[in-house]
């Protein structure tokens, strides 16, 4: 039996959907914080287990009978707390005799060069997994293509509401490129790997087949929408002023700047054929991804 954490999240749902489609849904369990959000999973025959990364006893109970665990990184913004949460899951898996653990982290060229603690905690989690002695798969996921809606989305889009985009894009990302991947394709690829893997350690870097800058994003949006879309790279001071104007707290603005800095510095432009290998087809291009994201 495989236990997937973050089962009511975007990535967890896709992984579970593919695992359940391929095999016996009864052999798939999902860790959820809120059982009320898991009725669709129950309807598919998924074994829903309630637990929280902060609650060690709940994790011990949730691990019963699990041979494999997929730990989906949590949403805690304090990097030290987040790492402790991941350690709680890894330790509980080990105590329960789980033989194979997988983790969804991030693709990054040089983790020692990032300014963002939240990025570093992914690699610290990987270290904990290596030290655990369990067989492992580490999925280093590229930046989600869906993140573009947060970077250049206009206003706040609510569930069911169509995201729209800025036509005058201003970000401190220079000519930095990103091998954006769709969350749906990452989830499918990860599920395929989980079916297959278990006996040997694997490290996957899951990216698109190309990397794109915001010049490319602006061009693709212009072609798809028929509207002129421009991109201007800004400096740090301009970005900080923009954040202050929008009322973004300073600590949060620093975190955002760290993400953009990684893009600017080419940390996210690595391209590998590994996601294509797991999917058996080419991952979506930027144009196809943006078309779906903004319903163009
Ligand atoms: P998501 O939709 O926010 O899902 C996160 C899942 O983690 C949710 O199911 C959430 O539970 C669960 N979770 C959070 N804290 C937990 C805790 N203390 N105990 C138990 N479960 C907890 O995120 P996603 O889109 O699926 O992405 C998965 C992860 O990738 C994120 O959590 C984040 O670490 C990382 N991420 C990656 C990128 C990228 O570009 N590659 C971008 C953003 C985030 P609830 O459903 O109860 O909230």
mmCIF file of C-alpha atoms and ligand atoms in Angstrom:
data_model
loop_
_atom_site.group_PDB
_atom_site.id
_atom_site.type_symbol
_atom_site.label_atom_id
_atom_site.label_comp_id
_atom_site.label_asym_id
_atom_site.label_seq_id
_atom_site.Cartn_x
_atom_site.Cartn_y
_atom_site.Cartn_z
ATOM 1 C CA UNK A 1 0.000 0.000 0.000
ATOM 2 C CA UNK A 2 1.203 3.499 -0.809
ATOM 3 C CA UNK A 3 0.400 6.505 1.393
ATOM 4 C CA UNK A 4 0.355 9.893 -0.369
ATOM 5 C CA UNK A 5 0.478 12.977 1.873
ATOM 6 C CA UNK A 6 -1.030 16.332 0.838
ATOM 7 C CA UNK A 7 -3.823 14.225 -0.685
ATOM 8 C CA UNK A 8 -6.323 17.110 -0.780
ATOM 9 C CA UNK A 9 -3.773 19.430 -2.439
ATOM 10 C CA UNK A 10 -3.378 20.045 -6.176
ATOM 11 C CA UNK A 11 -0.376 17.772 -6.778
ATOM 12 C CA UNK A 12 -1.487 15.054 -4.333
ATOM 13 C CA UNK A 13 -4.886 14.754 -6.008
ATOM 14 C CA UNK A 14 -3.323 14.265 -9.456
ATOM 15 C CA UNK A 15 -0.838 11.660 -8.185
ATOM 16 C CA UNK A 16 -3.638 9.737 -6.434
ATOM 17 C CA UNK A 17 -5.913 9.940 -9.462
ATOM 18 C CA UNK A 18 -3.225 8.313 -11.633
ATOM 19 C CA UNK A 19 -2.210 5.739 -9.009
ATOM 20 C CA UNK A 20 -5.849 4.736 -8.530
ATOM 21 C CA UNK A 21 -6.447 4.569 -12.301
ATOM 22 C CA UNK A 22 -3.474 2.308 -12.918
ATOM 23 C CA UNK A 23 -3.884 -0.058 -10.023
ATOM 24 C CA UNK A 24 -6.159 -0.967 -7.166
ATOM 25 C CA UNK A 25 -7.532 2.183 -5.461
ATOM 26 C CA UNK A 26 -7.717 0.133 -2.248
ATOM 27 C CA UNK A 27 -3.921 0.029 -2.314
ATOM 28 C CA UNK A 28 -3.746 3.841 -2.215
ATOM 29 C CA UNK A 29 -4.085 5.798 1.019
ATOM 30 C CA UNK A 30 -4.179 9.573 1.334
ATOM 31 C CA UNK A 31 -3.105 11.650 4.328
ATOM 32 C CA UNK A 32 -5.481 14.590 4.789
ATOM 33 C CA UNK A 33 -5.808 17.306 7.431
ATOM 34 C CA UNK A 34 -9.498 17.822 6.826
ATOM 35 C CA UNK A 35 -11.625 14.765 6.105
ATOM 36 C CA UNK A 36 -14.392 17.091 4.886
ATOM 37 C CA UNK A 37 -12.263 17.917 1.790
ATOM 38 C CA UNK A 38 -11.718 14.242 0.924
ATOM 39 C CA UNK A 39 -15.166 12.983 -0.104
ATOM 40 C CA UNK A 40 -14.079 12.674 -3.767
ATOM 41 C CA UNK A 41 -11.076 10.582 -2.705
ATOM 42 C CA UNK A 42 -13.311 8.306 -0.611
ATOM 43 C CA UNK A 43 -15.683 7.932 -3.551
ATOM 44 C CA UNK A 44 -12.733 6.636 -5.633
ATOM 45 C CA UNK A 45 -12.063 3.971 -2.980
ATOM 46 C CA UNK A 46 -8.947 5.700 -1.592
ATOM 47 C CA UNK A 47 -8.223 4.899 2.069
ATOM 48 C CA UNK A 48 -8.402 8.366 3.685
ATOM 49 C CA UNK A 49 -6.338 8.850 6.835
ATOM 50 C CA UNK A 50 -6.459 12.005 8.930
ATOM 51 C CA UNK A 51 -3.173 13.473 10.118
ATOM 52 C CA UNK A 52 -1.046 16.572 10.398
ATOM 53 C CA UNK A 53 2.704 16.970 9.841
ATOM 54 C CA UNK A 54 2.830 18.668 13.290
ATOM 55 C CA UNK A 55 1.068 15.803 15.073
ATOM 56 C CA UNK A 56 3.444 12.868 15.447
ATOM 57 C CA UNK A 57 0.827 10.505 16.945
ATOM 58 C CA UNK A 58 -1.478 11.103 13.951
ATOM 59 C CA UNK A 59 1.396 10.324 11.575
ATOM 60 C CA UNK A 60 2.240 7.099 13.414
ATOM 61 C CA UNK A 61 -1.399 6.010 13.099
ATOM 62 C CA UNK A 62 -1.585 7.006 9.412
ATOM 63 C CA UNK A 63 1.476 4.925 8.476
ATOM 64 C CA UNK A 64 -0.090 1.583 9.420
ATOM 65 C CA UNK A 65 0.363 -0.987 6.660
ATOM 66 C CA UNK A 66 2.162 1.452 4.313
ATOM 67 C CA UNK A 67 5.008 -0.014 2.239
ATOM 68 C CA UNK A 68 5.652 3.181 0.297
ATOM 69 C CA UNK A 69 5.143 6.829 1.260
ATOM 70 C CA UNK A 70 5.101 9.901 -0.984
ATOM 71 C CA UNK A 71 5.805 12.991 1.133
ATOM 72 C CA UNK A 72 4.492 16.076 -0.643
ATOM 73 C CA UNK A 73 6.262 19.149 0.727
ATOM 74 C CA UNK A 74 4.031 21.229 2.999
ATOM 75 C CA UNK A 75 2.870 24.828 2.780
ATOM 76 C CA UNK A 76 4.411 26.124 6.052
ATOM 77 C CA UNK A 77 6.261 29.375 5.199
ATOM 78 C CA UNK A 78 8.679 29.206 8.151
ATOM 79 C CA UNK A 79 11.512 27.097 6.712
ATOM 80 C CA UNK A 80 12.666 25.671 10.073
ATOM 81 C CA UNK A 81 9.120 24.636 11.023
ATOM 82 C CA UNK A 82 8.573 23.148 7.584
ATOM 83 C CA UNK A 83 11.745 21.078 7.840
ATOM 84 C CA UNK A 84 10.630 19.800 11.269
ATOM 85 C CA UNK A 85 7.270 18.787 9.758
ATOM 86 C CA UNK A 86 9.017 16.842 7.013
ATOM 87 C CA UNK A 87 11.316 15.228 9.601
ATOM 88 C CA UNK A 88 8.205 14.145 11.540
ATOM 89 C CA UNK A 89 6.837 12.341 8.467
ATOM 90 C CA UNK A 90 10.185 10.703 7.624
ATOM 91 C CA UNK A 91 10.686 9.531 11.237
ATOM 92 C CA UNK A 92 7.136 8.157 11.444
ATOM 93 C CA UNK A 93 7.651 6.249 8.184
ATOM 94 C CA UNK A 94 10.865 4.763 9.497
ATOM 95 C CA UNK A 95 9.260 3.741 12.805
ATOM 96 C CA UNK A 96 6.425 2.070 10.895
ATOM 97 C CA UNK A 97 8.829 -0.031 8.807
ATOM 98 C CA UNK A 98 8.078 1.734 5.500
ATOM 99 C CA UNK A 99 10.640 0.484 2.979
ATOM 100 C CA UNK A 100 10.427 3.197 0.307
ATOM 101 C CA UNK A 101 9.927 6.940 0.668
ATOM 102 C CA UNK A 102 9.591 9.563 -2.049
ATOM 103 C CA UNK A 103 9.659 13.357 -1.740
ATOM 104 C CA UNK A 104 8.581 16.224 -3.980
ATOM 105 C CA UNK A 105 11.213 18.972 -3.777
ATOM 106 C CA UNK A 106 12.511 21.484 -6.297
ATOM 107 C CA UNK A 107 14.772 21.574 -9.323
ATOM 108 C CA UNK A 108 17.574 24.086 -8.786
ATOM 109 C CA UNK A 109 21.020 24.341 -10.368
ATOM 110 C CA UNK A 110 22.952 25.334 -7.229
ATOM 111 C CA UNK A 111 20.995 25.031 -3.957
ATOM 112 C CA UNK A 112 23.903 26.593 -2.023
ATOM 113 C CA UNK A 113 23.488 29.835 -4.014
ATOM 114 C CA UNK A 114 19.789 30.486 -3.346
ATOM 115 C CA UNK A 115 18.839 33.243 -0.885
ATOM 116 C CA UNK A 116 15.582 31.479 -0.068
ATOM 117 C CA UNK A 117 15.490 29.324 3.052
ATOM 118 C CA UNK A 118 12.262 27.704 1.837
ATOM 119 C CA UNK A 119 14.185 26.377 -1.177
ATOM 120 C CA UNK A 120 17.062 25.157 0.993
ATOM 121 C CA UNK A 121 14.690 23.198 3.234
ATOM 122 C CA UNK A 122 13.863 20.971 0.235
ATOM 123 C CA UNK A 123 17.498 19.880 0.003
ATOM 124 C CA UNK A 124 17.747 19.511 3.786
ATOM 125 C CA UNK A 125 14.694 17.244 3.629
ATOM 126 C CA UNK A 126 16.437 15.209 0.920
ATOM 127 C CA UNK A 127 19.430 14.822 3.277
ATOM 128 C CA UNK A 128 17.137 13.526 6.047
ATOM 129 C CA UNK A 129 15.694 10.984 3.611
ATOM 130 C CA UNK A 130 19.153 9.819 2.528
ATOM 131 C CA UNK A 131 20.152 9.446 6.195
ATOM 132 C CA UNK A 132 16.958 7.503 7.030
ATOM 133 C CA UNK A 133 18.218 4.312 5.378
ATOM 134 C CA UNK A 134 14.922 3.797 3.491
ATOM 135 C CA UNK A 135 15.066 3.327 -0.289
ATOM 136 C CA UNK A 136 14.043 6.623 -1.878
ATOM 137 C CA UNK A 137 12.978 8.595 -4.914
ATOM 138 C CA UNK A 138 13.577 12.334 -4.903
ATOM 139 C CA UNK A 139 11.430 14.277 -7.354
ATOM 140 C CA UNK A 140 13.000 17.671 -8.020
ATOM 141 C CA UNK A 141 10.113 19.504 -9.629
ATOM 142 C CA UNK A 142 10.520 22.526 -11.873
ATOM 143 C CA UNK A 143 8.543 25.649 -11.072
ATOM 144 C CA UNK A 144 4.840 25.068 -11.751
ATOM 145 C CA UNK A 145 3.637 26.730 -14.920
ATOM 146 C CA UNK A 146 0.538 27.612 -12.867
ATOM 147 C CA UNK A 147 2.778 29.927 -10.775
ATOM 148 C CA UNK A 148 2.747 32.359 -13.714
ATOM 149 C CA UNK A 149 -0.832 33.245 -12.720
ATOM 150 C CA UNK A 150 0.524 34.452 -9.355
ATOM 151 C CA UNK A 151 3.404 36.373 -10.947
ATOM 152 C CA UNK A 152 1.418 38.218 -13.593
ATOM 153 C CA UNK A 153 -2.205 37.470 -12.656
ATOM 154 C CA UNK A 154 -4.483 40.489 -12.442
ATOM 155 C CA UNK A 155 -6.313 40.823 -9.157
ATOM 156 C CA UNK A 156 -7.073 37.709 -7.168
ATOM 157 C CA UNK A 157 -8.646 34.818 -8.994
ATOM 158 C CA UNK A 158 -11.094 32.771 -6.949
ATOM 159 C CA UNK A 159 -12.080 29.151 -7.582
ATOM 160 C CA UNK A 160 -14.198 29.042 -10.700
ATOM 161 C CA UNK A 161 -13.087 32.550 -11.745
ATOM 162 C CA UNK A 162 -10.921 32.841 -14.853
ATOM 163 C CA UNK A 163 -7.394 34.187 -14.267
ATOM 164 C CA UNK A 164 -6.440 37.193 -16.427
ATOM 165 C CA UNK A 165 -2.949 38.596 -16.984
ATOM 166 C CA UNK A 166 -1.038 41.873 -16.893
ATOM 167 C CA UNK A 167 -0.201 43.160 -20.367
ATOM 168 C CA UNK A 168 2.644 45.312 -18.965
ATOM 169 C CA UNK A 169 4.745 42.723 -17.109
ATOM 170 C CA UNK A 170 7.349 44.184 -14.716
ATOM 171 C CA UNK A 171 9.418 41.717 -12.700
ATOM 172 C CA UNK A 172 13.026 41.628 -11.419
ATOM 173 C CA UNK A 173 13.814 38.492 -13.439
ATOM 174 C CA UNK A 174 16.135 39.821 -16.185
ATOM 175 C CA UNK A 175 16.554 37.354 -19.044
ATOM 176 C CA UNK A 176 16.357 34.393 -16.630
ATOM 177 C CA UNK A 177 14.599 31.351 -18.042
ATOM 178 C CA UNK A 178 12.461 28.677 -16.357
ATOM 179 C CA UNK A 179 11.612 25.139 -17.534
ATOM 180 C CA UNK A 180 7.993 25.492 -16.293
ATOM 181 C CA UNK A 181 5.951 22.299 -15.900
ATOM 182 C CA UNK A 182 2.225 21.787 -15.501
ATOM 183 C CA UNK A 183 1.279 20.364 -12.104
ATOM 184 C CA UNK A 184 -0.990 17.855 -13.857
ATOM 185 C CA UNK A 185 1.975 16.482 -15.859
ATOM 186 C CA UNK A 186 4.263 16.372 -12.823
ATOM 187 C CA UNK A 187 1.616 14.416 -10.897
ATOM 188 C CA UNK A 188 1.158 11.956 -13.757
ATOM 189 C CA UNK A 189 4.924 11.460 -14.149
ATOM 190 C CA UNK A 190 5.416 10.986 -10.409
ATOM 191 C CA UNK A 191 2.609 8.388 -10.269
ATOM 192 C CA UNK A 192 4.220 6.489 -13.166
ATOM 193 C CA UNK A 193 7.566 6.487 -11.362
ATOM 194 C CA UNK A 194 5.971 5.335 -8.110
ATOM 195 C CA UNK A 195 4.432 2.340 -9.880
ATOM 196 C CA UNK A 196 7.788 1.323 -11.215
ATOM 197 C CA UNK A 197 10.234 2.316 -8.474
ATOM 198 C CA UNK A 198 10.901 0.850 -5.079
ATOM 199 C CA UNK A 199 14.015 -1.217 -5.217
ATOM 200 C CA UNK A 200 16.679 1.376 -6.021
ATOM 201 C CA UNK A 201 17.312 4.983 -5.109
ATOM 202 C CA UNK A 202 16.448 7.547 -7.790
ATOM 203 C CA UNK A 203 16.834 11.305 -8.123
ATOM 204 C CA UNK A 204 14.620 12.829 -10.823
ATOM 205 C CA UNK A 205 14.823 16.372 -12.133
ATOM 206 C CA UNK A 206 11.423 16.931 -13.717
ATOM 207 C CA UNK A 207 11.330 19.816 -16.168
ATOM 208 C CA UNK A 208 9.828 20.894 -19.467
ATOM 209 C CA UNK A 209 11.785 20.206 -22.657
ATOM 210 C CA UNK A 210 12.747 23.895 -22.931
ATOM 211 C CA UNK A 211 13.209 26.890 -20.648
ATOM 212 C CA UNK A 212 11.456 30.219 -21.217
ATOM 213 C CA UNK A 213 12.112 33.813 -20.097
ATOM 214 C CA UNK A 214 9.424 36.407 -19.408
ATOM 215 C CA UNK A 215 10.209 37.788 -22.897
ATOM 216 C CA UNK A 216 8.987 34.391 -24.193
ATOM 217 C CA UNK A 217 5.977 34.429 -21.833
ATOM 218 C CA UNK A 218 5.003 37.937 -23.050
ATOM 219 C CA UNK A 219 5.422 36.902 -26.713
ATOM 220 C CA UNK A 220 3.315 33.756 -26.261
ATOM 221 C CA UNK A 221 0.573 35.669 -24.407
ATOM 222 C CA UNK A 222 0.570 38.308 -27.156
ATOM 223 C CA UNK A 223 0.184 35.681 -29.883
ATOM 224 C CA UNK A 224 -2.520 33.791 -28.002
ATOM 225 C CA UNK A 225 -4.583 36.822 -26.977
ATOM 226 C CA UNK A 226 -3.978 39.132 -29.931
ATOM 227 C CA UNK A 227 -3.176 41.939 -27.433
ATOM 228 C CA UNK A 228 0.226 43.644 -27.163
ATOM 229 C CA UNK A 229 2.009 42.231 -24.099
ATOM 230 C CA UNK A 230 5.339 43.682 -22.955
ATOM 231 C CA UNK A 231 7.913 42.594 -20.384
ATOM 232 C CA UNK A 232 10.321 44.946 -18.610
ATOM 233 C CA UNK A 233 12.894 43.670 -16.158
ATOM 234 C CA UNK A 234 12.963 45.864 -13.040
ATOM 235 C CA UNK A 235 15.610 46.343 -10.358
ATOM 236 C CA UNK A 236 15.285 45.326 -6.712
ATOM 237 C CA UNK A 237 14.427 48.842 -5.446
ATOM 238 C CA UNK A 238 11.577 49.212 -7.979
ATOM 239 C CA UNK A 239 10.259 45.770 -7.044
ATOM 240 C CA UNK A 240 10.358 46.615 -3.315
ATOM 241 C CA UNK A 241 8.495 49.883 -3.962
ATOM 242 C CA UNK A 242 5.837 47.954 -5.971
ATOM 243 C CA UNK A 243 5.414 45.508 -3.083
ATOM 244 C CA UNK A 244 5.071 48.367 -0.536
ATOM 245 C CA UNK A 245 2.473 50.038 -2.758
ATOM 246 C CA UNK A 246 0.484 46.796 -2.829
ATOM 247 C CA UNK A 247 0.709 46.503 0.973
ATOM 248 C CA UNK A 248 2.750 43.280 0.874
ATOM 249 C CA UNK A 249 4.511 42.822 4.265
ATOM 250 C CA UNK A 250 8.283 43.327 4.056
ATOM 251 C CA UNK A 251 9.151 39.758 5.117
ATOM 252 C CA UNK A 252 6.877 38.361 2.390
ATOM 253 C CA UNK A 253 8.330 40.776 -0.196
ATOM 254 C CA UNK A 254 11.807 39.449 0.676
ATOM 255 C CA UNK A 255 10.621 35.859 0.095
ATOM 256 C CA UNK A 256 9.104 36.840 -3.281
ATOM 257 C CA UNK A 257 12.289 38.656 -4.266
ATOM 258 C CA UNK A 258 14.279 35.506 -3.429
ATOM 259 C CA UNK A 259 12.101 33.469 -5.837
ATOM 260 C CA UNK A 260 12.567 36.033 -8.609
ATOM 261 C CA UNK A 261 16.288 36.270 -7.891
ATOM 262 C CA UNK A 262 16.614 32.515 -8.528
ATOM 263 C CA UNK A 263 14.915 32.982 -11.907
ATOM 264 C CA UNK A 264 17.154 35.980 -12.708
ATOM 265 C CA UNK A 265 20.284 33.994 -11.806
ATOM 266 C CA UNK A 266 19.437 31.049 -14.080
ATOM 267 C CA UNK A 267 18.834 28.669 -11.173
ATOM 268 C CA UNK A 268 15.642 27.299 -12.742
ATOM 269 C CA UNK A 269 16.628 26.923 -16.405
ATOM 270 C CA UNK A 270 17.891 23.338 -16.302
ATOM 271 C CA UNK A 271 16.199 21.081 -18.878
ATOM 272 C CA UNK A 272 16.178 17.285 -18.663
ATOM 273 C CA UNK A 273 14.349 14.561 -20.649
ATOM 274 C CA UNK A 274 13.228 12.824 -17.445
ATOM 275 C CA UNK A 275 9.617 14.054 -17.284
ATOM 276 C CA UNK A 276 9.184 13.217 -20.969
ATOM 277 C CA UNK A 277 10.532 9.740 -20.173
ATOM 278 C CA UNK A 278 8.020 9.226 -17.358
ATOM 279 C CA UNK A 279 5.072 10.592 -19.385
ATOM 280 C CA UNK A 280 5.944 8.854 -22.657
ATOM 281 C CA UNK A 281 5.275 12.165 -24.475
ATOM 282 C CA UNK A 282 6.685 15.675 -24.572
ATOM 283 C CA UNK A 283 5.604 17.896 -21.647
ATOM 284 C CA UNK A 284 3.457 20.932 -22.542
ATOM 285 C CA UNK A 285 5.109 23.894 -24.234
ATOM 286 C CA UNK A 286 4.819 27.365 -22.706
ATOM 287 C CA UNK A 287 2.207 28.306 -25.304
ATOM 288 C CA UNK A 288 0.030 25.259 -24.615
ATOM 289 C CA UNK A 289 0.387 25.805 -20.861
ATOM 290 C CA UNK A 290 -0.509 29.511 -21.007
ATOM 291 C CA UNK A 291 -3.446 28.777 -23.315
ATOM 292 C CA UNK A 292 -4.873 26.397 -20.705
ATOM 293 C CA UNK A 293 -3.973 28.611 -17.737
ATOM 294 C CA UNK A 294 -5.629 31.757 -19.073
ATOM 295 C CA UNK A 295 -8.273 29.998 -21.192
ATOM 296 C CA UNK A 296 -7.055 31.682 -24.415
HETATM 297 P P1 LIG B 1 -1.296 22.672 -2.322
HETATM 298 O O1 LIG B 1 -2.407 22.506 -3.270
HETATM 299 O O2 LIG B 1 -1.271 23.884 -1.449
HETATM 300 O O3 LIG B 1 -1.243 21.361 -1.415
HETATM 301 C C1 LIG B 1 -0.425 21.269 -0.289
HETATM 302 C C2 LIG B 1 -0.921 20.080 0.511
HETATM 303 O O4 LIG B 1 -0.127 19.951 1.712
HETATM 304 C C3 LIG B 1 -2.386 20.253 0.968
HETATM 305 O O5 LIG B 1 -3.045 19.033 0.783
HETATM 306 C C4 LIG B 1 -2.249 20.564 2.437
HETATM 307 O O6 LIG B 1 -3.361 20.159 3.196
HETATM 308 C C5 LIG B 1 -1.020 19.746 2.791
HETATM 309 N N1 LIG B 1 -0.422 20.210 4.035
HETATM 310 C C6 LIG B 1 0.093 21.439 4.287
HETATM 311 N N2 LIG B 1 0.505 21.507 5.562
HETATM 312 C C7 LIG B 1 0.214 20.305 6.128
HETATM 313 C C8 LIG B 1 0.373 19.775 7.425
HETATM 314 N N3 LIG B 1 0.877 20.514 8.433
HETATM 315 N N4 LIG B 1 -0.021 18.506 7.653
HETATM 316 C C9 LIG B 1 -0.556 17.762 6.659
HETATM 317 N N5 LIG B 1 -0.743 18.205 5.404
HETATM 318 C C10 LIG B 1 -0.366 19.472 5.149
HETATM 319 O O7 LIG B 1 0.109 22.637 -3.072
HETATM 320 P P2 LIG B 1 0.432 21.841 -4.430
HETATM 321 O O8 LIG B 1 0.200 22.743 -5.550
HETATM 322 O O9 LIG B 1 -0.221 20.510 -4.379
HETATM 323 O O10 LIG B 1 2.011 21.679 -4.312
HETATM 324 C C11 LIG B 1 2.579 20.731 -3.426
HETATM 325 C C12 LIG B 1 3.732 21.368 -2.702
HETATM 326 O O11 LIG B 1 4.711 21.813 -3.652
HETATM 327 C C13 LIG B 1 3.404 22.624 -1.904
HETATM 328 O O12 LIG B 1 2.912 22.277 -0.627
HETATM 329 C C14 LIG B 1 4.728 23.343 -1.852
HETATM 330 O O13 LIG B 1 5.559 22.826 -0.814
HETATM 331 C C15 LIG B 1 5.375 22.972 -3.161
HETATM 332 N N6 LIG B 1 5.237 24.026 -4.185
HETATM 333 C C16 LIG B 1 5.917 23.822 -5.338
HETATM 334 C C17 LIG B 1 5.853 24.780 -6.333
HETATM 335 C C18 LIG B 1 6.582 24.570 -7.621
HETATM 336 O O14 LIG B 1 6.520 25.491 -8.442
HETATM 337 N N7 LIG B 1 7.229 23.449 -7.875
HETATM 338 C C19 LIG B 1 5.078 25.931 -6.173
HETATM 339 C C20 LIG B 1 4.375 26.096 -4.993
HETATM 340 C C21 LIG B 1 4.469 25.134 -4.009
HETATM 341 P P3 LIG B 1 -4.786 20.926 3.057
HETATM 342 O O15 LIG B 1 -5.395 20.371 1.788
HETATM 343 O O16 LIG B 1 -5.503 20.543 4.279
HETATM 344 O O17 LIG B 1 -4.472 22.386 2.959
#
